[in-house]
Short mmCIF file of C-alpha atoms and ligand atoms in Angstrom, two decimals:
data_model
loop_
_atom_site.label_atom_id
_atom_site.label_comp_id
_atom_site.label_asym_id
_atom_site.label_seq_id
_atom_site.Cartn_x
_atom_site.Cartn_y
_atom_site.Cartn_z
CA UNK A 1 3.87 -10.84 -18.49
CA UNK A 2 0.33 -9.65 -19.07
CA UNK A 3 -0.85 -8.61 -15.62
CA UNK A 4 -4.32 -7.76 -14.35
CA UNK A 5 -3.87 -4.96 -11.81
CA UNK A 6 -6.88 -4.33 -9.56
CA UNK A 7 -6.86 -0.92 -7.89
CA UNK A 8 -4.25 0.14 -10.44
CA UNK A 9 -5.41 3.78 -10.47
CA UNK A 10 -4.67 4.11 -6.74
CA UNK A 11 -1.57 5.34 -4.93
CA UNK A 12 0.53 2.16 -4.84
CA UNK A 13 -1.16 0.59 -7.88
CA UNK A 14 -0.35 3.49 -10.22
CA UNK A 15 3.34 3.47 -9.27
CA UNK A 16 3.43 -0.30 -9.74
CA UNK A 17 1.82 0.01 -13.17
CA UNK A 18 4.63 2.42 -14.14
CA UNK A 19 7.25 -0.02 -12.80
CA UNK A 20 5.66 -2.94 -14.64
CA UNK A 21 5.59 -1.03 -17.93
CA UNK A 22 9.17 0.14 -17.49
CA UNK A 23 10.20 -3.50 -16.90
CA UNK A 24 8.57 -4.51 -20.22
CA UNK A 25 5.39 -6.07 -18.85
CA UNK A 26 1.83 -5.35 -19.95
CA UNK A 27 -0.41 -4.26 -17.06
CA UNK A 28 -4.16 -3.98 -17.62
CA UNK A 29 -5.78 -1.77 -14.98
CA UNK A 30 -9.13 -2.42 -13.34
CA UNK A 31 -10.44 0.14 -10.85
CA UNK A 32 -13.86 1.39 -9.75
CA UNK A 33 -12.37 4.86 -9.06
CA UNK A 34 -13.91 4.91 -5.57
CA UNK A 35 -10.65 6.39 -4.25
CA UNK A 36 -8.87 7.53 -7.40
CA UNK A 37 -9.33 9.41 -10.66
CA UNK A 38 -9.24 8.33 -14.30
CA UNK A 39 -6.70 11.11 -15.00
CA UNK A 40 -4.10 8.95 -13.21
CA UNK A 41 -4.12 6.58 -16.17
CA UNK A 42 -3.31 9.41 -18.57
CA UNK A 43 -0.51 10.56 -16.29
CA UNK A 44 0.94 7.06 -16.14
CA UNK A 45 0.98 7.31 -19.95
CA UNK A 46 2.86 10.63 -19.74
CA UNK A 47 5.54 8.93 -17.61
CA UNK A 48 5.87 5.73 -19.64
CA UNK A 49 5.07 6.94 -23.15
CA UNK A 50 1.76 5.08 -23.51
CA UNK A 51 -1.27 4.80 -21.25
CA UNK A 52 -2.10 1.29 -20.01
CA UNK A 53 -5.38 -0.41 -20.92
CA UNK A 54 -7.96 0.68 -18.35
CA UNK A 55 -11.35 -0.75 -17.30
CA UNK A 56 -13.59 1.13 -14.89
CA UNK A 57 -14.94 -1.90 -13.06
CA UNK A 58 -15.65 -3.20 -9.58
CA UNK A 59 -13.98 -6.43 -8.43
CA UNK A 60 -17.41 -7.54 -7.17
CA UNK A 61 -18.90 -7.39 -10.69
CA UNK A 62 -18.32 -11.07 -11.47
CA UNK A 63 -19.79 -10.99 -14.96
CA UNK A 64 -17.66 -8.10 -16.23
CA UNK A 65 -14.61 -9.47 -14.41
CA UNK A 66 -15.00 -12.93 -15.95
CA UNK A 67 -15.21 -11.40 -19.41
CA UNK A 68 -12.07 -9.36 -18.82
CA UNK A 69 -10.10 -12.15 -17.12
CA UNK A 70 -10.98 -14.54 -19.97
CA UNK A 71 -8.86 -12.40 -22.30
CA UNK A 72 -5.81 -14.16 -20.90
CA UNK A 73 -3.42 -13.04 -18.16
CA UNK A 74 -0.25 -14.46 -16.67
CA UNK A 75 -0.83 -12.93 -13.24
CA UNK A 76 -3.00 -10.72 -11.08
CA UNK A 77 -1.73 -8.05 -8.68
CA UNK A 78 -4.53 -7.18 -6.29
CA UNK A 79 -4.47 -3.68 -4.75
CA UNK A 80 -8.19 -2.88 -4.77
CA UNK A 81 -9.39 -2.29 -1.21
CA UNK A 82 -10.71 0.36 1.14
CA UNK A 83 -7.94 1.38 3.53
CA UNK A 84 -9.01 3.99 6.08
CA UNK A 85 -8.55 2.42 9.51
CA UNK A 86 -10.93 4.74 11.42
CA UNK A 87 -13.63 4.48 8.78
CA UNK A 88 -13.41 0.68 8.95
CA UNK A 89 -14.34 0.83 12.64
CA UNK A 90 -17.44 2.90 11.80
CA UNK A 91 -18.43 0.94 8.68
CA UNK A 92 -17.29 -2.67 9.21
CA UNK A 93 -19.79 -4.21 6.78
CA UNK A 94 -18.70 -1.91 3.98
CA UNK A 95 -15.06 -2.86 4.62
CA UNK A 96 -15.65 -6.62 4.84
CA UNK A 97 -17.93 -6.43 1.80
CA UNK A 98 -15.41 -4.59 -0.33
CA UNK A 99 -12.14 -6.08 0.90
CA UNK A 100 -13.10 -9.64 1.86
CA UNK A 101 -16.14 -10.43 -0.30
CA UNK A 102 -14.55 -8.45 -3.17
CA UNK A 103 -11.32 -10.47 -2.99
CA UNK A 104 -13.25 -13.74 -2.80
CA UNK A 105 -15.24 -12.71 -5.88
CA UNK A 106 -11.98 -11.93 -7.67
CA UNK A 107 -10.42 -15.24 -6.61
CA UNK A 108 -13.37 -17.25 -7.89
CA UNK A 109 -13.01 -15.59 -11.30
CA UNK A 110 -9.26 -16.28 -11.36
CA UNK A 111 -9.91 -19.94 -10.52
CA UNK A 112 -12.45 -20.14 -13.31
CA UNK A 113 -10.21 -18.46 -15.87
CA UNK A 114 -6.98 -20.22 -14.87
CA UNK A 115 -4.91 -17.25 -13.66
CA UNK A 116 -2.59 -18.88 -11.11
CA UNK A 117 -0.07 -16.22 -10.15
CA UNK A 118 -1.43 -13.86 -7.51
CA UNK A 119 0.19 -10.97 -5.65
CA UNK A 120 -1.68 -9.59 -2.63
CA UNK A 121 -1.29 -6.21 -0.90
CA UNK A 122 -0.96 -7.21 2.71
CA UNK A 123 0.23 -5.02 5.54
CA UNK A 124 2.53 -4.96 8.55
CA UNK A 125 -0.69 -4.47 10.49
CA UNK A 126 -1.13 -8.29 10.43
CA UNK A 127 1.68 -8.59 13.02
CA UNK A 128 -0.37 -6.67 15.61
CA UNK A 129 1.78 -5.55 18.53
CA UNK A 130 5.25 -6.76 17.52
CA UNK A 131 6.77 -9.30 19.93
CA UNK A 132 10.25 -8.23 18.88
CA UNK A 133 11.96 -5.93 16.39
CA UNK A 134 12.69 -6.01 13.54
CA UNK A 135 9.56 -7.86 12.42
CA UNK A 136 10.22 -11.11 10.57
CA UNK A 137 7.83 -12.99 8.30
CA UNK A 138 7.79 -16.03 10.61
CA UNK A 139 6.43 -14.03 13.54
CA UNK A 140 2.90 -15.15 14.43
CA UNK A 141 -0.03 -13.18 13.08
CA UNK A 142 -1.23 -10.81 15.80
CA UNK A 143 -4.54 -9.38 16.92
CA UNK A 144 -6.13 -6.84 14.61
CA UNK A 145 -7.35 -3.67 16.33
CA UNK A 146 -9.79 -2.72 13.55
CA UNK A 147 -11.83 -4.29 10.71
CA UNK A 148 -9.37 -3.03 8.06
CA UNK A 149 -6.50 -4.95 9.68
CA UNK A 150 -8.79 -7.92 10.28
CA UNK A 151 -9.67 -7.98 6.57
CA UNK A 152 -5.97 -8.34 5.70
CA UNK A 153 -5.53 -11.20 8.21
CA UNK A 154 -8.63 -12.94 6.88
CA UNK A 155 -7.51 -12.65 3.27
CA UNK A 156 -4.05 -14.02 4.05
CA UNK A 157 -5.79 -17.07 5.56
CA UNK A 158 -8.21 -17.45 2.64
CA UNK A 159 -5.32 -17.26 0.19
CA UNK A 160 -3.36 -19.92 2.07
CA UNK A 161 -6.38 -22.25 1.83
CA UNK A 162 -6.91 -21.48 -1.86
CA UNK A 163 -3.25 -22.35 -2.49
CA UNK A 164 -3.62 -25.68 -0.64
CA UNK A 165 -6.65 -26.54 -2.74
CA UNK A 166 -4.88 -25.40 -5.93
CA UNK A 167 -1.27 -26.51 -5.46
CA UNK A 168 -0.08 -25.05 -8.77
CA UNK A 169 -0.94 -21.53 -7.59
CA UNK A 170 1.78 -19.07 -6.65
CA UNK A 171 0.52 -16.67 -3.98
CA UNK A 172 2.72 -13.76 -2.96
CA UNK A 173 1.75 -11.96 0.25
CA UNK A 174 3.56 -8.63 0.37
CA UNK A 175 3.43 -7.04 3.80
CA UNK A 176 3.97 -3.33 3.28
CA UNK A 177 5.27 -1.15 6.09
CA UNK A 178 4.50 2.58 5.70
CA UNK A 179 4.36 3.57 2.01
CA UNK A 180 4.94 7.31 1.38
CA UNK A 181 6.34 9.68 -1.24
CA UNK A 182 5.43 10.06 -4.89
CA UNK A 183 6.85 9.60 -8.37
CA UNK A 184 9.77 11.99 -8.96
CA UNK A 185 7.97 13.40 -12.03
CA UNK A 186 5.30 14.77 -9.63
CA UNK A 187 2.67 13.40 -12.05
CA UNK A 188 1.33 10.72 -9.68
CA UNK A 189 1.20 10.50 -5.91
CA UNK A 190 -1.12 10.05 -2.97
CA UNK A 191 -4.33 12.05 -3.25
CA UNK A 192 -6.42 11.47 -0.12
CA UNK A 193 -9.99 12.72 -0.06
CA UNK A 194 -10.87 14.87 2.95
CA UNK A 195 -8.55 15.21 5.93
CA UNK A 196 -5.67 12.74 5.63
CA UNK A 197 -5.46 9.90 8.17
CA UNK A 198 -1.83 9.03 7.59
CA UNK A 199 1.17 10.99 8.77
CA UNK A 200 2.97 12.04 5.60
CA UNK A 201 -0.05 13.29 3.64
CA UNK A 202 -1.10 15.24 6.74
CA UNK A 203 2.36 16.76 7.11
CA UNK A 204 2.34 17.60 3.38
CA UNK A 205 -0.89 19.56 3.76
CA UNK A 206 0.46 21.41 6.80
CA UNK A 207 3.57 22.33 4.78
CA UNK A 208 1.31 23.58 2.00
CA UNK A 209 -0.67 25.70 4.47
CA UNK A 210 -3.93 23.83 3.90
CA UNK A 211 -3.96 22.53 7.47
CA UNK A 212 -2.78 24.70 10.38
CA UNK A 213 -0.75 22.20 12.38
CA UNK A 214 0.07 18.55 12.89
CA UNK A 215 -1.17 16.74 15.96
CA UNK A 216 1.54 14.29 17.02
CA UNK A 217 -0.20 11.32 18.59
CA UNK A 218 1.79 10.53 21.72
CA UNK A 219 5.04 11.98 23.05
CA UNK A 220 5.55 9.42 25.81
CA UNK A 221 6.39 6.24 23.90
CA UNK A 222 9.52 4.37 25.03
CA UNK A 223 11.46 5.70 22.02
CA UNK A 224 14.43 8.14 21.93
CA UNK A 225 12.24 11.22 21.32
CA UNK A 226 9.00 9.80 22.76
CA UNK A 227 7.14 9.67 19.41
CA UNK A 228 6.16 6.59 17.41
CA UNK A 229 8.64 4.93 15.09
CA UNK A 230 7.73 3.57 11.65
CA UNK A 231 9.48 2.01 8.67
CA UNK A 232 8.60 4.51 5.93
CA UNK A 233 9.16 3.15 2.42
CA UNK A 234 9.24 5.17 -0.81
CA UNK A 235 6.33 4.13 -3.02
CA UNK A 236 8.64 3.78 -6.04
CA UNK A 237 10.79 1.26 -4.11
CA UNK A 238 7.60 -0.51 -3.04
CA UNK A 239 6.44 -0.66 -6.66
CA UNK A 240 9.76 -2.25 -7.66
CA UNK A 241 9.14 -4.87 -4.97
CA UNK A 242 6.02 -5.98 -6.85
CA UNK A 243 7.92 -6.39 -10.11
CA UNK A 244 10.57 -8.42 -8.25
CA UNK A 245 7.88 -10.60 -6.64
CA UNK A 246 6.15 -11.22 -9.96
CA UNK A 247 9.34 -11.99 -11.82
CA UNK A 248 10.75 -14.12 -9.02
CA UNK A 249 7.67 -16.03 -7.93
CA UNK A 250 5.39 -16.49 -10.95
CA UNK A 251 5.26 -20.18 -11.73
CA UNK A 252 6.74 -21.11 -8.33
CA UNK A 253 3.90 -22.85 -6.49
CA UNK A 254 3.37 -22.00 -2.83
CA UNK A 255 2.55 -19.15 -0.48
CA UNK A 256 5.44 -16.70 -0.41
CA UNK A 257 5.50 -14.05 2.31
CA UNK A 258 7.75 -10.99 2.18
CA UNK A 259 8.06 -7.79 4.18
CA UNK A 260 8.49 -4.70 2.04
CA UNK A 261 10.15 -1.95 4.07
CA UNK A 262 13.56 -0.31 4.34
CA UNK A 263 14.55 -2.13 7.52
CA UNK A 264 15.00 1.26 9.29
CA UNK A 265 12.69 3.09 11.61
CA UNK A 266 12.21 6.85 11.85
CA UNK A 267 10.24 8.71 14.49
CA UNK A 268 7.32 11.04 13.78
CA UNK A 269 9.45 14.04 14.77
CA UNK A 270 12.33 12.89 12.55
CA UNK A 271 9.91 12.81 9.64
CA UNK A 272 8.60 16.28 10.51
CA UNK A 273 12.12 17.67 10.59
CA UNK A 274 13.07 15.94 7.29
CA UNK A 275 9.93 17.35 5.67
CA UNK A 276 10.72 20.87 6.85
CA UNK A 277 14.16 20.48 5.28
CA UNK A 278 12.82 19.11 1.99
CA UNK A 279 10.02 21.67 1.64
CA UNK A 280 11.61 24.72 3.19
CA UNK A 281 8.30 25.22 5.00
CA UNK A 282 7.68 25.26 8.76
CA UNK A 283 5.57 22.34 10.10
CA UNK A 284 3.91 23.56 13.31
CA UNK A 285 2.91 20.70 15.59
CA UNK A 286 1.58 19.93 19.04
CA UNK A 287 1.94 16.71 20.98
CA UNK A 288 -1.42 15.25 21.97
CA UNK A 289 -2.74 11.95 23.41
CA UNK A 290 -1.74 8.63 21.86
CA UNK A 291 -4.06 7.38 19.12
CA UNK A 292 -5.95 4.20 20.02
CA UNK A 293 -4.60 1.09 18.31
CA UNK A 294 -1.14 2.53 17.50
CA UNK A 295 1.98 0.52 18.25
CA UNK A 296 5.06 2.30 19.61
CA UNK A 297 7.52 0.98 17.07
CA UNK A 298 7.43 -0.95 13.82
CA UNK A 299 10.16 -1.78 11.37
CA UNK A 300 10.84 -4.65 9.05
CA UNK A 301 13.45 -7.32 8.74
CA UNK A 302 13.94 -7.13 4.97
CA UNK A 303 16.55 -9.86 4.59
CA UNK A 304 14.05 -12.39 3.17
CA UNK A 305 12.95 -10.02 0.38
CA UNK A 306 16.59 -9.20 -0.34
CA UNK A 307 17.75 -12.81 -0.60
CA UNK A 308 14.69 -14.36 -2.23
CA UNK A 309 13.54 -11.53 -4.51
CA UNK A 310 16.87 -9.76 -5.04
CA UNK A 311 15.10 -6.55 -4.06
CA UNK A 312 16.12 -3.75 -1.71
CA UNK A 313 15.08 -0.14 -1.28
CA UNK A 314 17.20 2.63 -2.79
CA UNK A 315 15.52 5.75 -1.42
CA UNK A 316 15.83 7.33 2.03
CA UNK A 317 13.60 9.55 4.16
CA UNK A 318 14.91 12.73 2.48
CA UNK A 319 13.98 11.31 -0.95
CA UNK A 320 10.52 10.40 0.36
CA UNK A 321 9.91 13.92 1.72
CA UNK A 322 11.33 15.62 -1.38
CA UNK A 323 9.13 13.61 -3.77
CA UNK A 324 6.05 13.98 -1.57
CA UNK A 325 6.60 17.75 -1.52
CA UNK A 326 7.16 17.86 -5.29
CA UNK A 327 3.77 16.20 -5.77
CA UNK A 328 2.01 18.22 -3.06
CA UNK A 329 3.26 21.61 -4.20
CA UNK A 330 2.51 21.01 -7.88
CA UNK A 331 -0.74 22.57 -9.18
CA UNK A 332 -3.01 19.51 -9.46
P1 NAD B 401 -5.71 3.54 -2.78
O1 NAD B 401 -7.04 3.80 -2.17
O2 NAD B 401 -4.96 4.70 -3.34
O3 NAD B 401 -5.87 2.46 -3.96
C1 NAD B 401 -6.84 1.45 -3.94
C2 NAD B 401 -7.56 1.50 -5.27
O4 NAD B 401 -8.54 0.44 -5.31
C3 NAD B 401 -8.32 2.81 -5.49
O5 NAD B 401 -7.95 3.35 -6.76
C4 NAD B 401 -9.79 2.42 -5.45
O6 NAD B 401 -10.57 3.21 -6.32
C5 NAD B 401 -9.74 0.95 -5.86
N1 NAD B 401 -10.83 0.12 -5.36
C6 NAD B 401 -11.27 0.01 -4.07
N2 NAD B 401 -12.28 -0.88 -4.00
C7 NAD B 401 -12.46 -1.36 -5.26
C8 NAD B 401 -13.36 -2.30 -5.82
N3 NAD B 401 -14.30 -2.89 -5.08
N4 NAD B 401 -13.28 -2.56 -7.15
C9 NAD B 401 -12.35 -1.94 -7.92
N5 NAD B 401 -11.48 -1.03 -7.44
C10 NAD B 401 -11.54 -0.74 -6.13
O7 NAD B 401 -4.84 2.75 -1.72
P2 NAD B 401 -3.29 2.34 -1.75
O8 NAD B 401 -2.61 3.07 -0.66
O9 NAD B 401 -2.75 2.40 -3.12
O10 NAD B 401 -3.42 0.83 -1.28
C11 NAD B 401 -3.37 -0.26 -2.19
C12 NAD B 401 -3.42 -1.56 -1.43
O11 NAD B 401 -2.35 -1.63 -0.51
C13 NAD B 401 -4.70 -1.74 -0.58
O12 NAD B 401 -5.06 -3.10 -0.63
C14 NAD B 401 -4.24 -1.37 0.80
O13 NAD B 401 -5.02 -2.00 1.79
C15 NAD B 401 -2.82 -1.91 0.79
N6 NAD B 401 -1.95 -1.29 1.77
C16 NAD B 401 -1.80 0.07 1.76
C17 NAD B 401 -0.96 0.69 2.69
C18 NAD B 401 -0.83 2.18 2.75
O14 NAD B 401 -0.40 2.70 3.77
N7 NAD B 401 -1.14 2.92 1.69
C19 NAD B 401 -0.25 -0.11 3.60
C20 NAD B 401 -0.41 -1.49 3.57
C21 NAD B 401 -1.26 -2.07 2.64
C1 WQD B 402 2.32 6.79 11.48
C2 WQD B 402 2.75 7.44 12.80
C3 WQD B 402 0.93 7.89 14.30
C4 WQD B 402 -1.06 10.92 11.83
C5 WQD B 402 -1.42 2.86 8.95
C6 WQD B 402 -2.30 1.64 9.04
C7 WQD B 402 -1.60 0.45 8.47
C8 WQD B 402 -1.08 0.75 7.07
C9 WQD B 402 -0.28 2.00 7.02
C10 WQD B 402 -2.64 0.14 5.39
C11 WQD B 402 2.03 6.87 14.03
C12 WQD B 402 1.57 9.18 13.83
C13 WQD B 402 -0.18 9.97 12.29
C14 WQD B 402 -1.15 12.17 12.50
C15 WQD B 402 0.55 11.41 14.03
N1 WQD B 402 -2.15 0.99 6.16
N2 WQD B 402 0.62 10.21 13.37
N3 WQD B 402 -0.33 12.36 13.58
O1 WQD B 402 -0.70 3.92 11.79
O2 WQD B 402 1.65 3.22 11.17
O3 WQD B 402 -0.24 2.62 9.70
O4 WQD B 402 -1.04 3.08 7.59
O5 WQD B 402 -2.44 -1.03 5.38
O6 WQD B 402 -2.50 -0.60 8.47
O7 WQD B 402 -2.63 1.40 10.39
O8 WQD B 402 0.49 4.96 9.78
O9 WQD B 402 0.72 7.23 8.88
O10 WQD B 402 -1.32 6.67 10.26
O11 WQD B 402 0.89 6.84 11.38
O12 WQD B 402 1.26 11.64 15.00
O13 WQD B 402 -1.94 13.06 12.14
O14 WQD B 402 2.39 8.83 12.74
O15 WQD B 402 0.54 7.96 15.63
O16 WQD B 402 2.96 6.88 15.09
P1 WQD B 402 0.30 3.67 10.76
P2 WQD B 402 0.13 6.47 10.02
#
């Protein structure tokens, strides 16, 4: 398949581009490089043997996008978005503009150019506070606690309406849990600008000595060690989930919703201890107040993805920490 990949220079996008190429598909990357670097494309080429076609472009640039999309694609995988939760609270217009208006702009071009297979980066955040665990795809959509999460809920709804109006469309909503890790080559990985918001990149920088210590947000959750529990998923397994969704769902009309996680939760302190083991470095930490908007526990029921997409994760928390550390400790 020839696949238009928006945000393909980013963390999850770049790993998915590698997976697509390794599966014999032809991804074409579109990215405005607002949160990534062009060198990622060259590094993808080092991993796969040839760099993918790349266009520095914004999804809101309808004219350029129409010209590109008119070249003929079988599918679009849409990663491009801003994703910092705290920043979205401070800059809601920027987030809705980029994530919601940007996706609508993209969809209108796809409608015009007849690209009917669409894969969307959704998030477990759409479940809000889980009513029960593990989280299943038929659980009701929850309340978003920030504009970033709200943008994902809104886009899921827009996509459902677009599919009703265009019944030949295949829309795949992939709800990611907590993507972490890096490619085992250490050539691509997560490269946050400024102080990381998410746990593993923060821990990685503490291990490297760039940050003095981790602040663990909350030690009084009703969990075995009192810290939050998340379903961390290796980004290479997540990337494979996109290939499985494309291969399994392209040409199958409907809205298809799948959780992408491991189905297992690990606490913040379990991750810290696994990272110390993988890196051989101490991770000093202190337990502080809970962070507003955090849920105590989150992990996926992955049986639907397994049965319908034939996909399951292969990598565990140790693999995630090892590959994150390989990337972090490599001279960039
Ligand atoms: P990322 O920031 O590394 O990648 C996003 C890419 O999109 C970046 O390369 C950025 O430059 C590009 N981009 C942003 N706005 C654009 C625009 N208007 N036009 C063109 N390119 C644009 O983030 P990621 O972690 O790889 O996330 C990819 C997708 O997955 C996002 O939609 C994100 O919301 C979603 N998601 C991420 C996580 C996570 O924890 N990383 C979890 C759930 C869902
Ligand atoms: C994980 C755990 C924190 C940082 C976020 C988004 C979600 C999705 C994935 C995009 C929690 C704790 C963290 C730190 C800590 N993103 N923590 N100290 O909040 O589960 O999900 O990223 O779609 O929408 O909300 O991930 O990595 O921020 O936090 O103790 O410095 O680590 O409290 O328990 P989260 P996270």
